[in-house]
Amino acid sequence: MSELIQPKNIAFFRLSALGDVVLAIPLIRAIQKQWPDCKITWIISSAVYPLLEGLEGIEFLVIKKPKTIKDYLALRHLFKEYQFDILLAAQASFRTNLIYPFINAKRKIGFDNGRARDLHSWFVKEQIEPRDEHLAEGFMGFAKKLGIENKKLSWELSVSDEDKAWAKQQRTKTKYIAINAAASKSERTWSAQNYASFIDAAFEKYSLQVVLTGGPAKNEIDLAQQIQSLAKTPINNLVGKTKHKQIAALLGEVDCLIAPDTGPAHIAVAMHTPVIGLYAVARSGLSGPYQTPDYTVDKYPQALKQFLGKEFKEAGWHERVHHESAMDLITVEDVMVQLDKVFQSLQSQ
C-alpha cells in the first residue's frame, strides 16, 4: 500500500455506464473525506453526466466517447491543458485504454489483471489489488491503493426540488412500485409474460400502483409495451419519457424497484430505495444491488448447474451463464416472496 501523501489533484476516469458511475461515488466521497483540499476532476461521458450533475466538490470534464482518429486527436489536444498528480483509470476497454496516454499524471493507477481488458495494464503504471468482490468494492480498491481505508460506502445523488415534486405527483396510491424491466442484454432480462403475471399478482394482493421505468432504447420501449399489452393491471409506462434526474427522483419516491442486472438498480440504492434484483446470468455478489437487507432473487447457482453443469464453488467470480432460458428459473412466486418482505419491512419502520 502506498504512503498516505496528499495529492493536489486527482483525475478519476469513468465514462460510463449509469450503474457503474453510481457505484463509483463512494470512492470519490472517501477521497474527499481523506483529503478535503484535493481537487477531483471526473472525466465522464456526455451520455451519463446528466445523472451526476451537481455532485458537490467535483469538477466534471465531460467528453464524448471517441470513435474516430479525429476524436482521439481532439482529446489529445484537450488533455494538454491538464496536469494531474494521480489518474485513477477506472475503465478498461479498448477505446478508453487508448485515451490514457494523453492524460498527464505522475501516477496512473488501473484495474488488476482479473478485471482489466484489452491490454489495460499496458496503459497504466500501477494496479489495484486483485480481489473477488462486488463492483462497488472494486472501485474502493483505488482508495485502498492510495492508502485510504473507508469501510462505510456513501452514496448520494443531487436531485432538484422540482424533480422531487414531479416524482411525488406521479404517486396515486399508498403502495407504489417501479419496474425497470430491461437489461442491456436480452439474456439478463426477465420475460414480458413473467413481468405481466407478477404485476397482476401484486395488484391483486396489494392494490398497488405500478410504474415502468427505462431509457429510450428500442428494446426497452418494446418490452414495456409488451408488458402493458399482457397485463390486466393499469400501468404507468414512463419508459423513454424521463430525464436522468427524473428517474432518480422517481426511484427515490417508490416503495421498491424490481429490476434485473441493470444500472437503475444502483440508482435506486443510491436513493435509499429497496431493490428486488433478478439475477441468474451473473452472481448477485458481483453486480447485484448493494444493500441490506438483501431482497435479491438469485438463481445463478441453479443456472450454473442446469446450463453449464457446474457447481457454484467451481465457477469463476466473473463467469456468466450465457443461456436464453437462464432468467426463466426466476418464478413469479419468487418475486412475490421478496415483495412481501419489502412491504413487511416498510410497515415495521
mmCIF file of C-alpha atoms in Angstrom:
data_model
loop_
_atom_site.group_PDB
_atom_site.id
_atom_site.type_symbol
_atom_site.label_atom_id
_atom_site.label_comp_id
_atom_site.label_asym_id
_atom_site.label_seq_id
_atom_site.Cartn_x
_atom_site.Cartn_y
_atom_site.Cartn_z
ATOM 1 C CA MET A 1 0.000 0.000 0.000
ATOM 2 C CA SER A 2 1.258 3.465 -0.906
ATOM 3 C CA GLU A 3 2.112 6.082 1.702
ATOM 4 C CA LEU A 4 -0.681 8.457 2.631
ATOM 5 C CA ILE A 5 0.624 11.601 0.918
ATOM 6 C CA GLN A 6 -1.977 14.190 -0.029
ATOM 7 C CA PRO A 7 -2.096 14.939 -3.762
ATOM 8 C CA LYS A 8 -3.107 18.348 -5.076
ATOM 9 C CA ASN A 9 -5.354 16.994 -7.801
ATOM 10 C CA ILE A 10 -6.746 13.653 -8.925
ATOM 11 C CA ALA A 11 -8.339 12.702 -12.225
ATOM 12 C CA PHE A 12 -10.971 9.991 -11.999
ATOM 13 C CA PHE A 13 -11.726 8.408 -15.356
ATOM 14 C CA ARG A 14 -15.044 6.591 -15.727
ATOM 15 C CA LEU A 15 -17.085 7.459 -18.774
ATOM 16 C CA SER A 16 -19.996 5.051 -18.346
ATOM 17 C CA ALA A 17 -22.353 3.254 -17.712
ATOM 18 C CA LEU A 18 -25.175 4.533 -15.482
ATOM 19 C CA GLY A 19 -24.839 1.843 -12.819
ATOM 20 C CA ASP A 20 -21.046 1.969 -12.786
ATOM 21 C CA VAL A 21 -20.800 5.724 -12.317
ATOM 22 C CA VAL A 22 -23.218 5.489 -9.381
ATOM 23 C CA LEU A 23 -21.178 2.672 -7.841
ATOM 24 C CA ALA A 24 -18.073 4.855 -8.117
ATOM 25 C CA ILE A 25 -19.491 7.672 -5.982
ATOM 26 C CA PRO A 26 -18.376 6.135 -2.638
ATOM 27 C CA LEU A 27 -14.773 6.141 -3.885
ATOM 28 C CA ILE A 28 -14.984 9.862 -4.634
ATOM 29 C CA ARG A 29 -16.533 10.545 -1.226
ATOM 30 C CA ALA A 30 -13.808 8.566 0.529
ATOM 31 C CA ILE A 31 -11.101 10.622 -1.211
ATOM 32 C CA GLN A 32 -12.856 13.870 -0.325
ATOM 33 C CA LYS A 33 -13.168 12.811 3.307
ATOM 34 C CA GLN A 34 -9.469 11.924 3.499
ATOM 35 C CA TRP A 35 -8.211 14.934 1.511
ATOM 36 C CA PRO A 36 -10.780 17.784 1.607
ATOM 37 C CA ASP A 37 -8.424 20.169 -0.192
ATOM 38 C CA CYS A 38 -7.650 17.812 -3.080
ATOM 39 C CA LYS A 39 -9.196 18.845 -6.381
ATOM 40 C CA ILE A 40 -11.042 15.980 -8.069
ATOM 41 C CA THR A 41 -11.742 16.035 -11.798
ATOM 42 C CA TRP A 42 -14.122 13.351 -13.012
ATOM 43 C CA ILE A 43 -13.685 12.609 -16.718
ATOM 44 C CA ILE A 44 -17.123 11.402 -17.790
ATOM 45 C CA SER A 45 -19.159 10.896 -20.959
ATOM 46 C CA SER A 46 -21.863 13.285 -22.053
ATOM 47 C CA ALA A 47 -24.306 10.351 -22.084
ATOM 48 C CA VAL A 48 -24.285 9.807 -18.298
ATOM 49 C CA TYR A 49 -23.134 13.180 -16.957
ATOM 50 C CA PRO A 50 -26.731 14.476 -16.523
ATOM 51 C CA LEU A 51 -27.274 11.881 -13.780
ATOM 52 C CA LEU A 52 -24.280 13.064 -11.719
ATOM 53 C CA GLU A 53 -24.531 16.774 -12.435
ATOM 54 C CA GLY A 54 -24.492 18.759 -9.207
ATOM 55 C CA LEU A 55 -22.455 16.343 -7.085
ATOM 56 C CA GLU A 56 -20.708 18.528 -4.539
ATOM 57 C CA GLY A 57 -16.985 19.149 -4.723
ATOM 58 C CA ILE A 58 -16.369 17.571 -8.128
ATOM 59 C CA GLU A 59 -15.229 19.223 -11.335
ATOM 60 C CA PHE A 60 -16.585 17.301 -14.308
ATOM 61 C CA LEU A 61 -14.723 17.127 -17.590
ATOM 62 C CA VAL A 62 -17.423 15.980 -19.998
ATOM 63 C CA ILE A 63 -16.326 14.293 -23.209
ATOM 64 C CA LYS A 64 -17.880 12.125 -25.888
ATOM 65 C CA LYS A 65 -16.660 8.577 -26.313
ATOM 66 C CA PRO A 66 -14.135 8.693 -29.171
ATOM 67 C CA LYS A 67 -14.979 6.759 -32.321
ATOM 68 C CA THR A 68 -12.564 8.110 -34.932
ATOM 69 C CA ILE A 69 -8.911 9.112 -35.138
ATOM 70 C CA LYS A 70 -10.072 12.714 -35.284
ATOM 71 C CA ASP A 71 -11.872 12.229 -31.951
ATOM 72 C CA TYR A 72 -8.697 10.909 -30.323
ATOM 73 C CA LEU A 73 -6.635 13.790 -31.691
ATOM 74 C CA ALA A 74 -9.163 16.233 -30.223
ATOM 75 C CA LEU A 75 -8.846 14.548 -26.808
ATOM 76 C CA ARG A 76 -5.073 14.676 -27.049
ATOM 77 C CA HIS A 77 -5.312 18.422 -27.600
ATOM 78 C CA LEU A 78 -7.809 18.813 -24.752
ATOM 79 C CA PHE A 79 -5.703 16.998 -22.158
ATOM 80 C CA LYS A 80 -2.609 19.096 -22.923
ATOM 81 C CA GLU A 81 -4.231 21.740 -20.716
ATOM 82 C CA TYR A 82 -4.331 19.459 -17.658
ATOM 83 C CA GLN A 83 -1.688 18.085 -15.295
ATOM 84 C CA PHE A 84 -2.683 15.673 -12.516
ATOM 85 C CA ASP A 85 -0.824 14.115 -9.622
ATOM 86 C CA ILE A 86 -2.853 10.903 -9.959
ATOM 87 C CA LEU A 87 -5.026 9.351 -12.631
ATOM 88 C CA LEU A 88 -7.458 6.683 -11.482
ATOM 89 C CA ALA A 89 -8.060 4.769 -14.701
ATOM 90 C CA ALA A 90 -11.313 3.107 -13.688
ATOM 91 C CA GLN A 91 -12.439 1.908 -17.093
ATOM 92 C CA ALA A 92 -10.767 -0.895 -19.009
ATOM 93 C CA SER A 93 -11.851 -1.186 -22.613
ATOM 94 C CA PHE A 94 -10.013 -0.827 -25.903
ATOM 95 C CA ARG A 95 -11.419 2.623 -26.696
ATOM 96 C CA THR A 96 -10.766 4.035 -23.222
ATOM 97 C CA ASN A 97 -7.321 2.483 -22.839
ATOM 98 C CA LEU A 98 -6.179 4.443 -25.891
ATOM 99 C CA ILE A 99 -7.070 7.703 -24.127
ATOM 100 C CA TYR A 100 -4.829 7.176 -21.087
ATOM 101 C CA PRO A 101 -1.517 8.079 -22.832
ATOM 102 C CA PHE A 102 -2.956 11.557 -23.488
ATOM 103 C CA ILE A 103 -3.617 12.250 -19.800
ATOM 104 C CA ASN A 104 -0.650 13.790 -17.977
ATOM 105 C CA ALA A 105 -0.336 12.283 -14.494
ATOM 106 C CA LYS A 106 2.584 11.353 -12.238
ATOM 107 C CA ARG A 107 0.804 8.166 -11.188
ATOM 108 C CA LYS A 108 -1.594 6.163 -13.348
ATOM 109 C CA ILE A 109 -3.497 3.520 -11.416
ATOM 110 C CA GLY A 110 -5.691 0.960 -13.154
ATOM 111 C CA PHE A 111 -7.545 -2.274 -12.515
ATOM 112 C CA ASP A 112 -5.861 -5.559 -11.681
ATOM 113 C CA ASN A 113 -5.424 -8.090 -14.497
ATOM 114 C CA GLY A 114 -8.501 -10.038 -13.417
ATOM 115 C CA ARG A 115 -10.765 -7.048 -14.070
ATOM 116 C CA ALA A 116 -8.758 -5.430 -16.862
ATOM 117 C CA ARG A 117 -9.468 -5.929 -20.539
ATOM 118 C CA ASP A 118 -7.852 -5.110 -23.860
ATOM 119 C CA LEU A 119 -4.255 -4.721 -22.602
ATOM 120 C CA HIS A 120 -5.314 -2.283 -19.888
ATOM 121 C CA SER A 121 -2.151 -2.928 -17.854
ATOM 122 C CA TRP A 122 -0.011 -1.586 -20.715
ATOM 123 C CA PHE A 123 -1.545 1.869 -20.318
ATOM 124 C CA VAL A 124 -1.209 2.280 -16.540
ATOM 125 C CA LYS A 125 1.779 2.281 -14.197
ATOM 126 C CA GLU A 126 0.152 0.714 -11.135
ATOM 127 C CA GLN A 127 -2.755 -1.636 -10.493
ATOM 128 C CA ILE A 128 -5.185 -2.172 -7.631
ATOM 129 C CA GLU A 129 -5.102 -5.372 -5.626
ATOM 130 C CA PRO A 130 -6.894 -8.329 -7.238
ATOM 131 C CA ARG A 131 -9.989 -9.474 -5.337
ATOM 132 C CA ASP A 132 -13.254 -11.303 -5.908
ATOM 133 C CA GLU A 133 -15.672 -8.627 -4.780
ATOM 134 C CA HIS A 134 -18.691 -6.512 -5.668
ATOM 135 C CA LEU A 135 -18.235 -3.825 -8.323
ATOM 136 C CA ALA A 136 -18.692 -1.109 -5.689
ATOM 137 C CA GLU A 137 -15.906 -2.613 -3.583
ATOM 138 C CA GLY A 138 -13.806 -2.893 -6.727
ATOM 139 C CA PHE A 139 -13.924 0.872 -7.145
ATOM 140 C CA MET A 140 -12.962 1.223 -3.487
ATOM 141 C CA GLY A 141 -9.813 -0.723 -4.368
ATOM 142 C CA PHE A 142 -8.493 2.536 -5.805
ATOM 143 C CA ALA A 143 -8.948 4.176 -2.398
ATOM 144 C CA LYS A 144 -7.036 1.324 -0.751
ATOM 145 C CA LYS A 145 -4.244 1.752 -3.300
ATOM 146 C CA LEU A 146 -3.986 5.378 -2.201
ATOM 147 C CA GLY A 147 -3.804 4.313 1.436
ATOM 148 C CA ILE A 148 -7.380 5.302 2.272
ATOM 149 C CA GLU A 149 -9.377 2.930 4.453
ATOM 150 C CA ASN A 150 -13.114 3.580 4.440
ATOM 151 C CA LYS A 151 -15.435 0.701 5.297
ATOM 152 C CA LYS A 152 -18.698 2.639 5.048
ATOM 153 C CA LEU A 153 -19.765 3.307 1.464
ATOM 154 C CA SER A 154 -21.598 6.597 0.994
ATOM 155 C CA TRP A 155 -23.896 7.298 -1.977
ATOM 156 C CA GLU A 156 -25.774 10.425 -2.822
ATOM 157 C CA LEU A 157 -27.258 11.889 -5.978
ATOM 158 C CA SER A 158 -28.184 15.518 -6.408
ATOM 159 C CA VAL A 159 -31.888 15.804 -7.293
ATOM 160 C CA SER A 160 -33.694 19.145 -7.554
ATOM 161 C CA ASP A 161 -36.822 20.032 -5.596
ATOM 162 C CA GLU A 162 -38.607 20.364 -8.927
ATOM 163 C CA ASP A 163 -37.786 16.767 -9.892
ATOM 164 C CA LYS A 164 -38.765 15.525 -6.433
ATOM 165 C CA ALA A 165 -42.097 17.337 -6.714
ATOM 166 C CA TRP A 166 -42.668 15.828 -10.160
ATOM 167 C CA ALA A 167 -41.949 12.354 -8.775
ATOM 168 C CA LYS A 168 -44.424 12.846 -5.920
ATOM 169 C CA GLN A 169 -47.090 13.897 -8.399
ATOM 170 C CA GLN A 170 -46.798 10.513 -10.119
ATOM 171 C CA ARG A 171 -47.957 8.673 -6.988
ATOM 172 C CA THR A 172 -51.675 7.941 -6.786
ATOM 173 C CA LYS A 173 -51.761 5.014 -4.328
ATOM 174 C CA THR A 174 -50.340 4.259 -0.887
ATOM 175 C CA LYS A 175 -48.274 1.354 -2.192
ATOM 176 C CA TYR A 176 -46.155 2.238 -5.209
ATOM 177 C CA ILE A 177 -43.566 0.119 -7.035
ATOM 178 C CA ALA A 178 -41.364 0.644 -10.077
ATOM 179 C CA ILE A 179 -40.213 -1.953 -12.563
ATOM 180 C CA ASN A 180 -37.187 -1.328 -14.766
ATOM 181 C CA ALA A 181 -37.758 -4.389 -16.908
ATOM 182 C CA ALA A 182 -34.945 -4.390 -19.453
ATOM 183 C CA ALA A 183 -31.259 -5.121 -19.067
ATOM 184 C CA SER A 184 -28.673 -4.175 -21.686
ATOM 185 C CA LYS A 185 -28.625 -7.783 -22.909
ATOM 186 C CA SER A 186 -31.701 -9.894 -23.548
ATOM 187 C CA GLU A 187 -30.214 -12.902 -21.731
ATOM 188 C CA ARG A 188 -30.337 -10.893 -18.471
ATOM 189 C CA THR A 189 -33.942 -9.787 -18.971
ATOM 190 C CA TRP A 190 -36.990 -11.482 -17.452
ATOM 191 C CA SER A 191 -39.759 -12.162 -19.980
ATOM 192 C CA ALA A 192 -42.658 -9.786 -20.641
ATOM 193 C CA GLN A 193 -45.099 -12.525 -19.646
ATOM 194 C CA ASN A 194 -43.381 -13.039 -16.292
ATOM 195 C CA TYR A 195 -43.438 -9.312 -15.580
ATOM 196 C CA ALA A 196 -47.106 -9.079 -16.544
ATOM 197 C CA SER A 197 -48.042 -12.070 -14.379
ATOM 198 C CA PHE A 198 -46.131 -10.599 -11.443
ATOM 199 C CA ILE A 199 -47.811 -7.204 -11.840
ATOM 200 C CA ASP A 200 -51.257 -8.786 -11.858
ATOM 201 C CA ALA A 201 -50.441 -10.919 -8.787
ATOM 202 C CA ALA A 202 -49.000 -7.933 -6.914
ATOM 203 C CA PHE A 203 -52.001 -5.752 -7.774
ATOM 204 C CA GLU A 204 -54.444 -8.443 -6.675
ATOM 205 C CA LYS A 205 -52.720 -8.761 -3.300
ATOM 206 C CA TYR A 206 -51.804 -5.151 -2.576
ATOM 207 C CA SER A 207 -53.878 -2.983 -4.948
ATOM 208 C CA LEU A 208 -50.676 -1.098 -5.649
ATOM 209 C CA GLN A 209 -49.585 1.358 -8.307
ATOM 210 C CA VAL A 210 -47.038 0.216 -10.911
ATOM 211 C CA VAL A 211 -44.757 2.414 -12.987
ATOM 212 C CA LEU A 212 -42.422 1.162 -15.710
ATOM 213 C CA THR A 213 -39.091 2.978 -15.986
ATOM 214 C CA GLY A 214 -36.333 2.760 -18.561
ATOM 215 C CA GLY A 215 -34.436 4.573 -21.257
ATOM 216 C CA PRO A 216 -35.231 5.417 -24.881
ATOM 217 C CA ALA A 217 -33.600 2.326 -26.425
ATOM 218 C CA LYS A 218 -35.914 0.370 -28.742
ATOM 219 C CA ASN A 219 -35.597 -2.883 -26.771
ATOM 220 C CA GLU A 220 -36.699 -1.096 -23.581
ATOM 221 C CA ILE A 221 -39.670 0.603 -25.215
ATOM 222 C CA ASP A 222 -40.762 -2.606 -26.958
ATOM 223 C CA LEU A 223 -40.546 -4.666 -23.769
ATOM 224 C CA ALA A 224 -42.579 -2.109 -21.822
ATOM 225 C CA GLN A 225 -45.287 -2.127 -24.483
ATOM 226 C CA GLN A 226 -45.395 -5.940 -24.413
ATOM 227 C CA ILE A 227 -45.797 -5.922 -20.634
ATOM 228 C CA GLN A 228 -48.641 -3.415 -20.896
ATOM 229 C CA SER A 229 -50.431 -5.492 -23.516
ATOM 230 C CA LEU A 230 -50.138 -8.701 -21.449
ATOM 231 C CA ALA A 231 -51.022 -7.341 -18.014
ATOM 232 C CA LYS A 232 -54.608 -6.808 -16.874
ATOM 233 C CA THR A 233 -53.481 -4.202 -14.340
ATOM 234 C CA PRO A 234 -53.300 -0.479 -15.284
ATOM 235 C CA ILE A 235 -49.647 0.510 -15.674
ATOM 236 C CA ASN A 236 -47.990 3.924 -15.870
ATOM 237 C CA ASN A 237 -45.458 3.488 -18.672
ATOM 238 C CA LEU A 238 -42.710 6.137 -18.453
ATOM 239 C CA VAL A 239 -40.085 4.196 -20.423
ATOM 240 C CA GLY A 240 -38.196 6.583 -22.682
ATOM 241 C CA LYS A 241 -40.143 9.569 -21.357
ATOM 242 C CA THR A 242 -37.964 10.738 -18.458
ATOM 243 C CA LYS A 243 -34.659 12.510 -17.959
ATOM 244 C CA HIS A 244 -31.856 11.114 -15.788
ATOM 245 C CA LYS A 245 -32.697 13.224 -12.742
ATOM 246 C CA GLN A 246 -36.391 12.426 -13.045
ATOM 247 C CA ILE A 247 -35.618 8.709 -12.995
ATOM 248 C CA ALA A 248 -33.506 9.205 -9.873
ATOM 249 C CA ALA A 249 -36.267 11.225 -8.191
ATOM 250 C CA LEU A 250 -38.898 8.664 -9.173
ATOM 251 C CA LEU A 251 -36.806 5.776 -7.830
ATOM 252 C CA GLY A 252 -36.473 7.737 -4.603
ATOM 253 C CA GLU A 253 -40.248 8.087 -4.368
ATOM 254 C CA VAL A 254 -41.399 4.494 -4.966
ATOM 255 C CA ASP A 255 -41.558 1.854 -2.220
ATOM 256 C CA CYS A 256 -39.297 -0.510 -4.149
ATOM 257 C CA LEU A 257 -37.827 -1.247 -7.558
ATOM 258 C CA ILE A 258 -37.905 -4.604 -9.355
ATOM 259 C CA ALA A 259 -35.075 -4.887 -11.889
ATOM 260 C CA PRO A 260 -32.594 -7.298 -13.468
ATOM 261 C CA ASP A 261 -28.851 -6.614 -13.723
ATOM 262 C CA THR A 262 -29.102 -3.009 -14.888
ATOM 263 C CA GLY A 263 -27.982 0.489 -13.887
ATOM 264 C CA PRO A 264 -31.252 1.800 -12.404
ATOM 265 C CA ALA A 265 -30.964 -0.839 -9.661
ATOM 266 C CA HIS A 266 -27.899 1.003 -8.382
ATOM 267 C CA ILE A 267 -29.582 4.384 -8.787
ATOM 268 C CA ALA A 268 -32.418 3.139 -6.555
ATOM 269 C CA VAL A 269 -29.925 2.004 -3.895
ATOM 270 C CA ALA A 270 -28.327 5.452 -4.011
ATOM 271 C CA MET A 271 -31.801 6.908 -3.437
ATOM 272 C CA HIS A 272 -32.257 4.594 -0.415
ATOM 273 C CA THR A 273 -34.985 2.529 -2.057
ATOM 274 C CA PRO A 274 -35.165 -1.284 -1.635
ATOM 275 C CA VAL A 275 -34.427 -3.236 -4.812
ATOM 276 C CA ILE A 276 -35.694 -6.681 -5.719
ATOM 277 C CA GLY A 277 -32.900 -7.748 -8.042
ATOM 278 C CA LEU A 278 -33.488 -10.517 -10.604
ATOM 279 C CA TYR A 279 -30.297 -12.494 -11.172
ATOM 280 C CA ALA A 280 -29.441 -15.728 -12.973
ATOM 281 C CA VAL A 281 -26.815 -14.925 -15.604
ATOM 282 C CA ALA A 282 -24.251 -13.420 -13.200
ATOM 283 C CA ARG A 283 -23.789 -13.770 -9.457
ATOM 284 C CA SER A 284 -25.543 -11.090 -7.460
ATOM 285 C CA GLY A 285 -22.447 -10.789 -5.263
ATOM 286 C CA LEU A 286 -20.653 -9.246 -8.220
ATOM 287 C CA SER A 287 -23.169 -6.761 -9.580
ATOM 288 C CA GLY A 288 -26.361 -7.031 -7.519
ATOM 289 C CA PRO A 289 -27.972 -4.201 -5.542
ATOM 290 C CA TYR A 290 -25.528 -3.204 -2.802
ATOM 291 C CA GLN A 291 -27.973 -3.104 0.083
ATOM 292 C CA THR A 292 -29.070 -4.631 3.386
ATOM 293 C CA PRO A 293 -31.330 -6.495 3.839
ATOM 294 C CA ASP A 294 -30.962 -8.440 0.636
ATOM 295 C CA TYR A 295 -34.163 -8.778 -1.368
ATOM 296 C CA THR A 296 -32.474 -10.215 -4.456
ATOM 297 C CA VAL A 297 -33.797 -13.301 -6.222
ATOM 298 C CA ASP A 298 -30.573 -15.116 -7.136
ATOM 299 C CA LYS A 299 -30.897 -18.180 -9.381
ATOM 300 C CA TYR A 300 -27.281 -18.081 -10.527
ATOM 301 C CA PRO A 301 -26.282 -21.297 -8.694
ATOM 302 C CA GLN A 302 -29.170 -23.200 -10.293
ATOM 303 C CA ALA A 303 -28.372 -21.730 -13.726
ATOM 304 C CA LEU A 304 -24.763 -22.821 -13.411
ATOM 305 C CA LYS A 305 -25.771 -26.378 -12.629
ATOM 306 C CA GLN A 306 -28.553 -26.657 -15.208
ATOM 307 C CA PHE A 307 -26.921 -24.964 -18.183
ATOM 308 C CA LEU A 308 -23.175 -25.307 -17.565
ATOM 309 C CA GLY A 309 -23.069 -28.450 -15.436
ATOM 310 C CA LYS A 310 -21.077 -26.640 -12.737
ATOM 311 C CA GLU A 311 -21.413 -26.295 -9.010
ATOM 312 C CA PHE A 312 -21.392 -22.773 -7.575
ATOM 313 C CA LYS A 313 -17.986 -23.251 -5.936
ATOM 314 C CA GLU A 314 -16.464 -24.244 -9.284
ATOM 315 C CA ALA A 315 -17.464 -21.072 -11.126
ATOM 316 C CA GLY A 316 -15.126 -18.148 -11.646
ATOM 317 C CA TRP A 317 -16.113 -14.930 -9.945
ATOM 318 C CA HIS A 318 -16.876 -13.200 -13.254
ATOM 319 C CA GLU A 319 -18.309 -16.259 -15.015
ATOM 320 C CA ARG A 320 -21.634 -15.770 -16.783
ATOM 321 C CA VAL A 321 -24.337 -18.231 -17.758
ATOM 322 C CA HIS A 322 -24.933 -17.230 -21.365
ATOM 323 C CA HIS A 323 -28.225 -19.018 -21.944
ATOM 324 C CA GLU A 324 -31.523 -17.548 -23.140
ATOM 325 C CA SER A 325 -33.508 -19.607 -20.601
ATOM 326 C CA ALA A 326 -31.453 -18.759 -17.505
ATOM 327 C CA MET A 327 -33.777 -15.976 -16.328
ATOM 328 C CA ASP A 328 -36.786 -18.277 -16.670
ATOM 329 C CA LEU A 329 -35.574 -20.005 -13.496
ATOM 330 C CA ILE A 330 -36.971 -16.993 -11.635
ATOM 331 C CA THR A 331 -40.670 -17.501 -10.906
ATOM 332 C CA VAL A 332 -43.426 -15.017 -10.171
ATOM 333 C CA GLU A 333 -43.739 -16.627 -6.743
ATOM 334 C CA ASP A 334 -40.036 -15.930 -6.050
ATOM 335 C CA VAL A 335 -40.526 -12.234 -6.689
ATOM 336 C CA MET A 336 -43.777 -12.090 -4.721
ATOM 337 C CA VAL A 337 -41.996 -13.521 -1.667
ATOM 338 C CA GLN A 338 -39.470 -10.702 -1.851
ATOM 339 C CA LEU A 339 -42.173 -8.082 -2.358
ATOM 340 C CA ASP A 340 -43.885 -9.348 0.793
ATOM 341 C CA LYS A 341 -40.602 -8.880 2.664
ATOM 342 C CA VAL A 342 -40.261 -5.313 1.402
ATOM 343 C CA PHE A 343 -43.749 -4.287 2.493
ATOM 344 C CA GLN A 344 -43.369 -6.070 5.842
ATOM 345 C CA SER A 345 -40.129 -4.157 6.438
ATOM 346 C CA LEU A 346 -41.684 -0.824 5.450
ATOM 347 C CA GLN A 347 -44.649 -1.474 7.716
ATOM 348 C CA SER A 348 -42.380 -2.108 10.706
ATOM 349 C CA GLN A 349 -40.451 1.138 10.226
#
